Amino acid sequence: MNDPFKQASAIRKVLTANEDAAGRIDAFLTEALGGEFSRNRIKSLIEQGEVSINGKVVTEGKKKVQPGDVFEIGMPEPEDPEPKGEDIPLDVLYEDDDVIVLVKPPGLVVHPGAGNWTGTLVNALIHHCGDSLSGIGGVKRPGIVHRLDKDTSGVMVVAKNDIAHRHLSDQFADHGRTGPLERAYMAVVWGRPRGLKGTIDAPLGRAGDRIKRAVKREGDDDAREAITHYQVIERYHERPDSTALAAMVRCNLETGRTHQIRVHMAHIGHPLIGDTDYGAAFRTKANLLPDEAKAVVNRFPRQALHAFMLAFEHPATGETMHFESPVPADMKELVEALRSGD
């Protein structure tokens, strides 16, 4: 099949459909532009009157393409973002024209929302990236393709343009089943999971409110597949019966649901230390620890979870990118306290 478009002029967004042209114009333009813009972005441009066929503006994406149609696509300058840039320090591991990879500290909210309209990672990225943001969906903003909870630290990748955003979004939606995407976390949990490794395959859904999640039965309306693979890395204060008061566990995500690791580890009886949402009933276990370790555990301010490794395919070069970040200072102090007196 011939390339359905040929350049009609030196202007980048003037295109002529050849004899193979067919289908709705929104779907056709999305494919013809090589994935440069999402279909929703193309639909938005059509509705805004930015697309003309044979010199006449078209406002409906369902209109059919005809061989020989000449398209002109006007590309307005990306709008300024609603969130404002803020000079918040960032720990950047890598950056180019397409992506930025960074380590999110604990306590930083990723995206502005109710109760957190400022002081977020998005505000920091808008300030840091400046004009290098070419626009996501027509707006100068960073493309968030995955999130970490406010009190979870670790490695994140963010898109800086539409093409990168679409490519990375597809990788995360695929959960790494057909590509190099990989996400690994370190968690410090109460007790010690049975065996040295295992898989938790338990669907998740809402737990009665907008944020919290719970394990659901197969077939429940809101049940979504969730799979976590875990491996015990260290055990603390192990007993003669092979149980332990706590353990460090590596968790690899096969899916990426909200609060997945936190809910899954609590589901098998080993909630994360510091997790007040899913492990509050285990706080008294700190009384079994030596005084120094007990004090550190009791003042630990968050769930003990760090996204230490992220791998993905670069959206422009196709290269597999791999990044790691050691656990932050607060988790390091927690682990050292649990090791002491063991």
Coordinates of C-alpha atoms in Angstrom, one line a residue:
M1 CA 0.0 0.0 0.0
N2 CA 1.3 3.4 -0.9
D3 CA 1.9 6.1 1.7
P4 CA -1.6 7.7 1.8
F5 CA -0.1 11.2 2.0
K6 CA 2.4 13.1 0.0
Q7 CA 3.7 16.6 0.9
A8 CA 1.8 19.2 -1.1
S9 CA 4.1 22.0 -0.2
A10 CA 7.0 22.9 2.1
I11 CA 4.5 23.7 4.9
R12 CA 4.7 20.9 7.3
K13 CA 0.9 20.6 8.0
V14 CA -0.4 20.7 4.4
L15 CA -1.1 17.2 3.2
T16 CA -2.7 15.7 0.1
A17 CA -4.6 12.4 0.3
N18 CA -3.8 9.9 -2.5
E19 CA -5.9 7.2 -4.2
D20 CA -5.7 5.0 -1.1
A21 CA -7.4 7.5 1.2
A22 CA -10.4 6.2 3.2
G23 CA -12.1 6.4 6.6
R24 CA -13.0 9.2 9.1
I25 CA -10.8 12.2 8.9
D26 CA -9.9 12.1 12.6
A27 CA -8.7 8.5 12.5
F28 CA -7.1 9.0 9.1
L29 CA -5.1 12.1 10.2
T30 CA -4.0 10.4 13.4
E31 CA -2.5 7.5 11.5
A32 CA -1.1 9.6 8.7
L33 CA 0.8 12.0 11.0
G34 CA 2.6 9.0 12.4
G35 CA 1.3 9.2 15.9
E36 CA 2.6 12.7 16.4
F37 CA -0.7 13.6 17.9
S38 CA -3.3 11.6 19.7
R39 CA -6.7 11.0 18.1
N40 CA -8.3 13.2 20.9
R41 CA -5.8 16.0 20.0
I42 CA -6.8 15.7 16.3
K43 CA -10.5 15.8 17.3
S44 CA -9.9 18.9 19.4
L45 CA -8.2 20.7 16.5
I46 CA -11.1 19.8 14.2
E47 CA -13.6 21.1 16.7
Q48 CA -11.6 24.3 17.1
G49 CA -11.8 24.9 13.3
E50 CA -8.1 24.3 12.8
V51 CA -8.5 21.7 10.0
S52 CA -9.6 22.5 6.5
I53 CA -10.3 20.2 3.5
N54 CA -9.8 21.7 0.0
G55 CA -9.8 25.2 1.6
K56 CA -13.0 24.8 3.6
V57 CA -13.0 24.5 7.4
V58 CA -14.3 21.2 8.7
T59 CA -15.6 20.8 12.3
E60 CA -16.7 17.2 12.4
G61 CA -14.2 14.3 12.7
K62 CA -16.6 11.8 11.3
K63 CA -16.5 13.3 7.8
K64 CA -15.1 10.8 5.3
V65 CA -11.8 11.3 3.5
Q66 CA -11.8 11.3 -0.3
P67 CA -8.8 10.6 -2.6
G68 CA -7.2 13.9 -3.6
D69 CA -8.4 15.8 -0.5
V70 CA -6.0 18.6 0.5
F71 CA -5.7 19.0 4.3
E72 CA -4.4 22.1 6.0
I73 CA -3.9 21.7 9.8
G74 CA -3.3 24.8 11.8
M75 CA -1.3 24.3 14.9
P76 CA -1.9 27.0 17.6
E77 CA 0.8 27.7 20.0
P78 CA 0.5 25.6 23.1
E79 CA -1.4 27.3 25.9
D80 CA 0.2 28.2 29.2
P81 CA -0.7 25.6 31.9
E82 CA -3.2 26.3 34.5
P83 CA -0.8 25.2 37.3
K84 CA 2.0 27.8 37.7
G85 CA 5.6 26.9 37.7
E86 CA 7.3 26.9 41.1
D87 CA 11.0 26.8 42.0
I88 CA 11.0 23.5 43.8
P89 CA 14.3 21.5 43.8
L90 CA 14.3 18.4 41.7
D91 CA 16.6 15.4 41.8
V92 CA 17.0 14.8 38.0
L93 CA 18.6 11.5 36.9
Y94 CA 18.3 12.2 33.1
E95 CA 16.7 14.7 30.8
D96 CA 16.5 15.3 27.0
D97 CA 14.0 16.8 24.6
D98 CA 11.5 14.0 25.1
V99 CA 11.6 12.8 28.7
I100 CA 12.8 13.7 32.2
V101 CA 13.6 11.1 34.8
L102 CA 13.7 12.1 38.4
V103 CA 13.6 10.9 42.0
K104 CA 10.4 12.0 43.7
P105 CA 11.0 12.7 47.4
P106 CA 8.5 11.5 50.1
G107 CA 5.8 14.1 50.9
L108 CA 5.6 15.6 47.4
V109 CA 2.2 15.4 45.6
V110 CA 2.5 14.5 41.9
H111 CA -0.4 16.5 40.5
P112 CA -2.4 19.5 41.6
G113 CA -5.8 18.7 43.1
A114 CA -8.2 19.3 45.9
G115 CA -6.1 20.5 48.9
N116 CA -2.9 20.5 46.9
W117 CA -3.2 23.2 44.2
T118 CA 0.4 24.3 44.6
G119 CA 3.7 22.8 45.7
T120 CA 3.4 19.7 43.5
L121 CA 5.7 17.9 41.2
V122 CA 3.8 19.3 38.2
N123 CA 4.4 22.8 39.5
A124 CA 8.1 22.0 39.9
L125 CA 8.4 20.5 36.4
I126 CA 6.7 23.5 34.7
H127 CA 9.3 25.8 36.3
H128 CA 12.2 23.4 35.6
C129 CA 11.4 22.5 32.0
G130 CA 10.2 25.9 30.8
D131 CA 10.1 26.3 27.0
S132 CA 11.3 22.7 26.5
L133 CA 7.7 21.6 27.1
S134 CA 6.3 21.5 23.6
G135 CA 2.8 20.8 24.8
I136 CA 0.7 17.8 25.9
G137 CA -2.7 18.0 24.3
G138 CA -2.1 21.6 23.2
V139 CA -1.1 22.7 26.7
K140 CA 2.4 23.4 28.0
R141 CA 2.5 20.9 30.7
P142 CA 4.5 17.8 31.7
G143 CA 2.9 14.5 30.7
I144 CA 2.4 12.4 33.8
V145 CA 2.2 8.7 32.6
H146 CA 2.4 7.1 36.1
R147 CA 2.2 8.3 39.7
L148 CA 3.6 7.6 43.1
D149 CA 1.6 8.3 46.2
K150 CA 2.4 11.5 48.1
D151 CA 4.4 9.5 50.8
T152 CA 6.0 7.1 48.4
S153 CA 9.4 8.0 47.1
G154 CA 11.3 6.9 44.0
V155 CA 12.0 7.0 40.3
M156 CA 9.5 8.5 37.8
V157 CA 9.6 9.3 34.1
V158 CA 7.6 12.2 32.7
A159 CA 7.0 13.1 29.0
K160 CA 7.8 16.5 27.6
N161 CA 5.8 16.4 24.4
D162 CA 2.8 14.7 22.8
I163 CA 4.7 11.9 21.0
A164 CA 6.6 10.9 24.1
H165 CA 3.5 11.1 26.2
R166 CA 1.6 8.7 23.9
H167 CA 4.5 6.3 23.6
L168 CA 5.1 6.1 27.3
S169 CA 1.4 5.8 28.1
D170 CA 1.1 2.8 25.8
Q171 CA 4.1 1.2 27.6
F172 CA 2.5 1.6 31.0
A173 CA -0.9 0.5 29.8
D174 CA 0.8 -2.7 28.4
H175 CA 2.4 -3.3 31.9
G176 CA 5.7 -4.4 30.2
R177 CA 4.2 -7.5 28.8
T178 CA 5.5 -6.9 25.3
G179 CA 8.3 -4.4 26.0
P180 CA 11.1 -3.5 28.4
L181 CA 9.0 -1.6 31.0
E182 CA 9.8 -2.7 34.5
R183 CA 9.1 -1.2 37.9
A184 CA 10.6 -2.4 41.2
Y185 CA 10.0 -1.2 44.7
M186 CA 11.6 -1.8 48.1
A187 CA 9.1 -2.1 51.0
V188 CA 9.7 -2.7 54.7
V189 CA 6.8 -4.8 56.1
W190 CA 5.6 -6.2 59.3
G191 CA 6.4 -9.9 59.7
R192 CA 7.9 -12.1 57.0
P193 CA 6.0 -13.4 54.0
R194 CA 6.0 -17.2 53.7
G195 CA 8.9 -18.5 51.6
L196 CA 11.5 -16.2 50.0
K197 CA 9.4 -15.2 47.0
G198 CA 5.8 -15.3 45.8
T199 CA 3.1 -13.8 43.6
I200 CA 0.0 -12.0 44.8
D201 CA -2.8 -12.2 42.2
A202 CA -5.8 -10.4 43.7
P203 CA -8.0 -7.9 41.8
L204 CA -8.4 -4.4 43.3
G205 CA -11.3 -1.9 43.4
R206 CA -12.6 1.0 45.4
A207 CA -13.0 0.6 49.2
G208 CA -15.9 2.9 49.7
D209 CA -14.2 6.2 49.0
R210 CA -12.4 7.9 46.1
I211 CA -8.9 7.0 47.2
K212 CA -8.7 3.8 49.2
R213 CA -8.6 0.4 47.5
A214 CA -9.4 -3.2 48.6
V215 CA -9.1 -6.7 47.3
K216 CA -12.2 -7.6 45.3
R217 CA -13.8 -10.8 44.1
E218 CA -13.4 -11.9 40.5
G219 CA -16.5 -10.6 38.6
D220 CA -17.1 -7.6 40.8
D221 CA -18.1 -4.5 38.7
D222 CA -15.0 -2.5 39.8
A223 CA -12.5 -5.4 40.1
R224 CA -9.4 -4.7 38.1
E225 CA -6.6 -7.2 37.6
A226 CA -3.6 -6.6 40.0
I227 CA -0.5 -8.8 40.2
T228 CA 2.5 -8.2 42.4
H229 CA 5.6 -10.4 42.5
Y230 CA 7.6 -10.2 45.8
Q231 CA 11.0 -11.4 47.1
V232 CA 12.2 -11.3 50.7
I233 CA 15.6 -9.4 50.8
E234 CA 16.2 -9.2 54.6
R235 CA 14.5 -10.4 57.7
Y236 CA 14.7 -8.6 61.1
H237 CA 14.5 -10.1 64.5
E238 CA 13.9 -13.6 63.2
R239 CA 12.6 -16.2 65.7
P240 CA 13.3 -19.9 66.1
D241 CA 10.0 -20.8 64.3
S242 CA 11.3 -18.9 61.2
T243 CA 8.9 -16.0 61.7
A244 CA 10.3 -12.4 62.0
L245 CA 9.1 -9.1 63.3
A246 CA 9.8 -7.3 60.0
A247 CA 11.3 -7.8 56.6
M248 CA 12.5 -5.8 53.6
V249 CA 10.7 -7.0 50.4
R250 CA 11.4 -6.3 46.8
C251 CA 8.1 -5.9 44.8
N252 CA 7.9 -6.0 41.1
L253 CA 4.7 -4.8 39.5
E254 CA 3.1 -6.7 36.7
T255 CA 0.2 -4.3 36.8
G256 CA 0.1 -0.8 38.3
R257 CA -3.1 -0.1 40.3
T258 CA -3.6 2.6 42.9
H259 CA -2.1 1.5 46.2
Q260 CA -1.4 -1.9 44.7
I261 CA 1.7 -2.9 46.8
R262 CA 0.2 -1.5 50.0
V263 CA -3.1 -3.3 49.6
H264 CA -1.5 -6.6 48.4
M265 CA 1.0 -6.8 51.2
A266 CA -1.7 -6.0 53.8
H267 CA -3.9 -8.7 52.1
I268 CA -1.3 -11.4 52.9
G269 CA -0.9 -10.2 56.4
H270 CA 2.2 -8.1 56.0
P271 CA 1.3 -4.4 55.7
L272 CA 4.0 -1.8 55.2
I273 CA 5.5 -0.2 58.3
G274 CA 4.1 3.3 58.6
D275 CA 1.0 2.7 56.5
T276 CA -1.8 4.2 58.5
D277 CA -4.4 3.3 55.8
Y278 CA -3.8 -0.4 55.5
G279 CA -1.6 -1.3 58.5
A280 CA -2.8 0.7 61.5
A281 CA -3.7 -2.4 63.5
F282 CA 0.0 -3.5 63.4
R283 CA 1.4 -0.5 65.1
T284 CA 1.6 -2.3 68.5
K285 CA 4.1 -4.7 67.0
A286 CA 6.7 -2.0 67.5
N287 CA 6.5 -2.8 71.3
L288 CA 8.3 -6.1 70.6
L289 CA 11.3 -4.2 69.2
P290 CA 14.4 -3.0 71.2
D291 CA 13.8 0.6 72.5
E292 CA 16.0 2.3 69.8
A293 CA 14.3 0.5 66.9
K294 CA 10.9 1.0 68.5
A295 CA 11.5 4.8 68.7
V296 CA 12.5 5.0 65.0
V297 CA 9.5 2.9 63.9
N298 CA 7.1 5.0 66.0
R299 CA 8.2 8.3 64.5
F300 CA 8.5 7.0 60.9
P301 CA 6.1 9.4 59.1
R302 CA 5.0 7.4 56.0
Q303 CA 4.6 4.0 54.4
A304 CA 8.0 2.5 54.0
L305 CA 7.9 2.2 50.2
H306 CA 10.5 3.4 47.6
A307 CA 10.3 2.9 43.8
F308 CA 14.0 2.1 43.4
M309 CA 14.1 0.9 39.8
L310 CA 12.4 1.9 36.5
A311 CA 13.2 0.6 33.0
F312 CA 11.4 1.7 29.8
E313 CA 11.9 2.1 26.1
H314 CA 12.9 5.6 25.1
P315 CA 10.0 7.0 23.0
A316 CA 12.3 8.6 20.3
T317 CA 15.4 6.3 20.1
G318 CA 13.9 2.9 21.1
E319 CA 16.7 2.4 23.5
T320 CA 16.0 0.6 26.8
M321 CA 16.6 3.1 29.6
H322 CA 17.3 1.8 33.1
F323 CA 17.5 3.9 36.3
E324 CA 17.9 3.1 40.0
S325 CA 17.8 5.1 43.2
P326 CA 18.9 3.9 46.6
V327 CA 16.4 4.2 49.5
P328 CA 16.2 7.7 50.9
A329 CA 17.6 8.7 54.2
D330 CA 14.4 8.1 56.3
M331 CA 14.0 4.5 55.1
K332 CA 17.8 3.9 55.5
E333 CA 17.5 5.0 59.1
L334 CA 14.5 2.7 59.6
V335 CA 16.3 -0.3 58.1
E336 CA 19.4 0.3 60.2
A337 CA 17.3 0.6 63.4
L338 CA 15.7 -2.8 62.6
R339 CA 19.0 -4.4 61.9
S340 CA 20.4 -3.1 65.3
G341 CA 20.0 -5.5 68.2
D342 CA 18.8 -8.2 65.7

